[in-house]
Amino acid sequence: MTKTALVTGAAAGIGKACSQRLARDGIAVGVLDLNLAGCEEVVSGIEAAGGRAIALQASIADRGQVSAAVEKLRAAFGPVTILINNAGISNFIAFEDLVERDWEKMLEINVIGTFIVTQVVLPDMKAAGWGRVVNISSSSAQSGSLEQVHYAASKGAVISMTRSLAQALGPMGITVNNIPPGSIMNTIMSEANRSRFQISPAQLAQSLPVRRLGAPDDIASACAWLVSEDSGYVTGQTIGVNGGRVLS
Ligand SMILES: NC(=O)c1ccc[n+]([C@@H]2O[C@H](COP(=O)([O-])OP(=O)(O)OC[C@H]3O[C@@H](n4cnc5c(N)ncnc54)[C@H](O)[C@@H]3O)[C@@H](O)[C@H]2O)c1
């Protein structure tokens, strides 16, 4: 039977690559983002390649918008048993300049948004007795990140949420894992961050054990495995996809 997935932050970058990959693997995909035009473009590409997808506009931090989007996805393709919590924001602010609103915004999207989407989708997984949740965290939560105290802390919360949810949802047949990406290029976020690198992309690549920078498809490949039947004995884990930037 065809499975249905929801991918958040799917109009660009890692979320777009995950949507395309899951669709290629025969999964019907809800392509959710703030950016509806971007979602529609991703859906057109998936359909042109023979896959099934629907564009959904919502902020993951707005429960009403998320519920309406998930309802649309269910109506189109049936119960949602795969969730890629990928949508997220980042910025750089020196610790001494951080104010409470910076924290609130970061936690509202990266942490509370992830919580809301997971809770809205959960009834479908529970009813099916089967589910896969993959949270996209960040290697900055593992290594620390200069001028990103609030961002790294929000992604640390995502890693921690993954572990607790794995315990809570495992008995329902649902696995919950997280991928902390590192040095993934050609996304809106990574391009915006590029000016912050102390070294050139070529030097960064040379500093990694695999000697290359990452691409959104590297994360999508790991997601494809984590949402498959093959990963059923894996839960609560942090699967680093970072070229060896962080070794655990
Ligand atoms: N690129 C990297 O190297 C890297 C490294 C570590 C972690 N990450 C994480 O990977 C995820 C994807 O990053 P990316 O590099 O593809 O970034 P990106 O900026 O290219 O894509 C993020 C997408 O999320 C969407 N989005 C933002 N806020 C949203 C909201 N409230 N509701 C719905 N959609 C929203 C944006 O519109 C955008 O399309 C993020 O969670 C990011 O923190 C990326």
Short mmCIF file of N, CA and C and ligand atoms in Angstrom, two decimals, residues 8-16 32-35 39 56-62 65-66 85-90 105 108-110 113 117 136-140 151 154-155 179-193 197 214 216 219 241, ligand 1:
data_model
loop_
_atom_site.label_atom_id
_atom_site.label_comp_id
_atom_site.label_asym_id
_atom_site.label_seq_id
_atom_site.Cartn_x
_atom_site.Cartn_y
_atom_site.Cartn_z
N THR A 8 8.08 19.01 6.15
CA THR A 8 7.94 20.45 6.42
C THR A 8 9.19 21.19 5.94
N GLY A 9 9.00 22.48 5.64
CA GLY A 9 10.12 23.27 5.11
C GLY A 9 10.56 22.70 3.77
N ALA A 10 9.56 22.32 2.96
CA ALA A 10 9.84 21.49 1.79
C ALA A 10 9.90 22.27 0.48
N ALA A 11 9.82 23.61 0.56
CA ALA A 11 9.86 24.40 -0.68
C ALA A 11 11.29 24.56 -1.18
N ALA A 12 12.26 24.25 -0.33
CA ALA A 12 13.66 24.53 -0.70
C ALA A 12 14.60 23.57 0.02
N GLY A 13 15.84 23.60 -0.41
CA GLY A 13 16.93 22.95 0.31
C GLY A 13 16.70 21.49 0.67
N ILE A 14 16.96 21.18 1.93
CA ILE A 14 16.92 19.79 2.41
C ILE A 14 15.50 19.22 2.32
N GLY A 15 14.49 20.02 2.67
CA GLY A 15 13.11 19.54 2.64
C GLY A 15 12.66 19.21 1.22
N LYS A 16 13.10 20.02 0.27
CA LYS A 16 12.77 19.76 -1.14
C LYS A 16 13.41 18.44 -1.59
N LEU A 32 5.04 20.82 2.53
CA LEU A 32 4.53 21.94 3.36
C LEU A 32 5.60 22.99 3.58
N ASP A 33 5.19 24.25 3.45
CA ASP A 33 6.12 25.36 3.69
C ASP A 33 5.32 26.65 3.83
N LEU A 34 5.98 27.69 4.33
CA LEU A 34 5.38 29.03 4.31
C LEU A 34 5.23 29.50 2.87
N ASN A 35 6.16 29.07 2.04
CA ASN A 35 6.28 29.52 0.65
C ASN A 35 5.48 28.61 -0.29
N CYS A 39 6.40 25.44 -2.92
CA CYS A 39 5.83 24.09 -2.76
C CYS A 39 5.24 23.62 -4.08
N LEU A 56 1.21 22.35 0.33
CA LEU A 56 0.48 22.75 1.53
C LEU A 56 1.15 23.97 2.14
N GLN A 57 0.37 25.04 2.34
CA GLN A 57 0.95 26.24 2.94
C GLN A 57 0.58 26.32 4.41
N ALA A 58 1.58 26.44 5.27
CA ALA A 58 1.33 26.60 6.70
C ALA A 58 2.62 27.01 7.38
N SER A 59 2.46 27.68 8.52
CA SER A 59 3.60 27.84 9.42
C SER A 59 3.54 26.70 10.42
N ILE A 60 4.65 26.03 10.62
CA ILE A 60 4.62 24.90 11.55
C ILE A 60 4.33 25.35 12.98
N ALA A 61 4.46 26.65 13.24
CA ALA A 61 4.22 27.15 14.60
C ALA A 61 2.76 27.52 14.83
N ASP A 62 1.91 27.33 13.81
CA ASP A 62 0.49 27.69 13.92
C ASP A 62 -0.36 26.43 13.86
N GLN A 65 -3.20 26.26 11.24
CA GLN A 65 -2.72 26.11 9.86
C GLN A 65 -2.20 24.68 9.61
N VAL A 66 -1.49 24.15 10.60
CA VAL A 66 -0.93 22.79 10.45
C VAL A 66 -2.07 21.78 10.37
N ASN A 85 10.28 16.30 10.04
CA ASN A 85 10.25 17.63 10.66
C ASN A 85 11.53 18.37 10.28
N ASN A 86 11.46 19.08 9.14
CA ASN A 86 12.67 19.71 8.61
C ASN A 86 12.65 21.23 8.71
N ALA A 87 11.45 21.85 8.71
CA ALA A 87 11.39 23.32 8.69
C ALA A 87 12.14 23.89 9.88
N GLY A 88 12.90 24.93 9.63
CA GLY A 88 13.63 25.56 10.72
C GLY A 88 14.19 26.89 10.27
N ILE A 89 14.58 27.69 11.25
CA ILE A 89 15.20 28.99 10.95
C ILE A 89 16.53 29.07 11.68
N SER A 90 17.41 29.94 11.19
CA SER A 90 18.67 30.19 11.90
C SER A 90 19.10 31.61 11.63
N LYS A 105 11.50 33.55 19.18
CA LYS A 105 11.26 33.25 17.76
C LYS A 105 11.92 31.92 17.38
N GLU A 108 10.09 29.09 19.09
CA GLU A 108 8.72 28.98 18.57
C GLU A 108 8.70 28.14 17.28
N ILE A 109 9.66 28.40 16.40
CA ILE A 109 9.68 27.65 15.12
C ILE A 109 10.36 26.29 15.31
N ASN A 110 11.61 26.31 15.76
CA ASN A 110 12.42 25.09 15.73
C ASN A 110 11.96 24.03 16.73
N GLY A 113 7.25 24.42 16.94
CA GLY A 113 6.72 24.02 15.63
C GLY A 113 6.87 22.52 15.40
N VAL A 117 3.58 19.94 14.86
CA VAL A 117 3.36 19.09 13.68
C VAL A 117 3.32 17.62 14.10
N ILE A 136 14.96 16.91 11.77
CA ILE A 136 16.23 17.46 11.27
C ILE A 136 16.74 18.45 12.33
N SER A 137 17.81 18.06 12.99
CA SER A 137 18.36 18.92 14.05
C SER A 137 19.53 19.72 13.45
N SER A 138 20.70 19.69 14.09
CA SER A 138 21.86 20.39 13.51
C SER A 138 23.12 19.93 14.21
N SER A 139 24.21 19.81 13.44
CA SER A 139 25.49 19.46 14.05
C SER A 139 25.96 20.57 14.98
N SER A 140 25.39 21.78 14.82
CA SER A 140 25.78 22.87 15.73
C SER A 140 25.35 22.59 17.16
N TYR A 151 20.20 29.28 18.43
CA TYR A 151 19.91 28.27 17.39
C TYR A 151 20.40 26.89 17.83
N SER A 154 18.22 25.46 20.42
CA SER A 154 16.93 24.99 19.90
C SER A 154 17.08 23.62 19.25
N LYS A 155 18.20 23.41 18.57
CA LYS A 155 18.41 22.12 17.91
C LYS A 155 18.81 21.05 18.93
N ILE A 179 18.39 13.60 12.48
CA ILE A 179 19.59 13.77 11.66
C ILE A 179 20.12 15.18 11.90
N PRO A 180 21.31 15.31 12.45
CA PRO A 180 21.92 16.63 12.54
C PRO A 180 22.81 16.86 11.31
N PRO A 181 22.36 17.66 10.35
CA PRO A 181 23.20 17.90 9.17
C PRO A 181 24.40 18.76 9.52
N GLY A 182 25.42 18.67 8.69
CA GLY A 182 26.56 19.56 8.80
C GLY A 182 27.11 19.86 7.43
N SER A 183 27.41 21.13 7.17
CA SER A 183 28.05 21.57 5.91
C SER A 183 27.29 21.11 4.68
N ILE A 184 25.99 21.27 4.69
CA ILE A 184 25.15 20.96 3.52
C ILE A 184 25.00 22.25 2.71
N MET A 185 25.50 22.24 1.49
CA MET A 185 25.51 23.45 0.67
C MET A 185 24.26 23.55 -0.19
N ASN A 186 24.18 24.67 -0.90
CA ASN A 186 23.09 24.92 -1.87
C ASN A 186 21.70 24.90 -1.25
N THR A 187 21.57 25.43 -0.04
CA THR A 187 20.25 25.68 0.52
C THR A 187 20.18 27.18 0.81
N ILE A 188 18.98 27.68 1.03
CA ILE A 188 18.84 29.11 1.33
C ILE A 188 19.63 29.43 2.60
N MET A 189 19.49 28.54 3.60
CA MET A 189 20.15 28.77 4.88
C MET A 189 21.66 28.74 4.75
N SER A 190 22.18 27.75 4.03
CA SER A 190 23.65 27.63 3.94
C SER A 190 24.24 28.77 3.11
N GLU A 191 23.50 29.23 2.10
CA GLU A 191 24.00 30.37 1.31
C GLU A 191 24.02 31.63 2.18
N ALA A 192 22.97 31.80 3.00
CA ALA A 192 22.92 32.97 3.88
C ALA A 192 24.04 32.93 4.92
N ASN A 193 24.44 31.73 5.31
CA ASN A 193 25.46 31.57 6.35
C ASN A 193 26.88 31.65 5.80
N PHE A 197 31.52 31.94 7.28
CA PHE A 197 32.60 30.97 7.34
C PHE A 197 33.94 31.70 7.46
N GLY A 214 28.60 18.74 1.73
CA GLY A 214 27.39 17.93 1.59
C GLY A 214 26.37 18.58 0.67
N PRO A 216 21.92 18.55 -0.24
CA PRO A 216 20.62 18.15 0.33
C PRO A 216 20.30 16.68 0.10
N ILE A 219 21.22 14.23 2.87
CA ILE A 219 20.26 14.11 3.99
C ILE A 219 19.06 13.28 3.53
N VAL A 241 24.87 13.21 9.60
CA VAL A 241 25.16 13.20 8.16
C VAL A 241 25.91 14.51 7.92
N1 LIG B 1 22.09 23.47 5.43
C1 LIG B 1 22.77 23.00 6.46
O1 LIG B 1 24.00 22.80 6.41
C2 LIG B 1 22.08 22.69 7.75
C3 LIG B 1 22.89 22.39 8.85
C4 LIG B 1 22.30 22.06 10.04
C5 LIG B 1 20.91 22.03 10.14
N2 LIG B 1 20.14 22.34 9.08
C6 LIG B 1 18.69 22.27 9.28
O2 LIG B 1 18.06 21.66 8.16
C7 LIG B 1 16.76 22.20 7.98
C8 LIG B 1 16.60 22.68 6.55
O3 LIG B 1 17.61 23.63 6.29
P1 LIG B 1 17.98 24.15 4.85
O4 LIG B 1 19.45 24.41 4.88
O5 LIG B 1 17.39 23.31 3.81
O6 LIG B 1 17.27 25.59 4.93
P2 LIG B 1 16.39 26.42 3.88
O7 LIG B 1 16.33 27.78 4.47
O8 LIG B 1 16.91 26.26 2.49
O9 LIG B 1 14.95 25.72 3.97
C9 LIG B 1 14.13 25.85 5.10
C10 LIG B 1 12.69 25.92 4.64
O10 LIG B 1 11.88 25.99 5.81
C11 LIG B 1 10.84 26.90 5.57
N3 LIG B 1 10.32 27.43 6.82
C12 LIG B 1 10.93 28.28 7.68
N4 LIG B 1 10.12 28.55 8.70
C13 LIG B 1 8.97 27.86 8.50
C14 LIG B 1 7.75 27.75 9.21
N5 LIG B 1 7.51 28.43 10.32
N6 LIG B 1 6.78 26.93 8.70
C15 LIG B 1 6.97 26.25 7.55
N7 LIG B 1 8.10 26.33 6.83
C16 LIG B 1 9.09 27.14 7.30
C17 LIG B 1 11.47 27.98 4.70
O11 LIG B 1 10.47 28.73 3.99
C18 LIG B 1 12.39 27.16 3.79
O12 LIG B 1 11.74 26.80 2.59
C19 LIG B 1 16.60 23.30 9.01
O13 LIG B 1 15.88 22.82 10.14
C20 LIG B 1 18.03 23.62 9.40
O14 LIG B 1 18.13 24.16 10.70
C21 LIG B 1 20.69 22.68 7.88
#
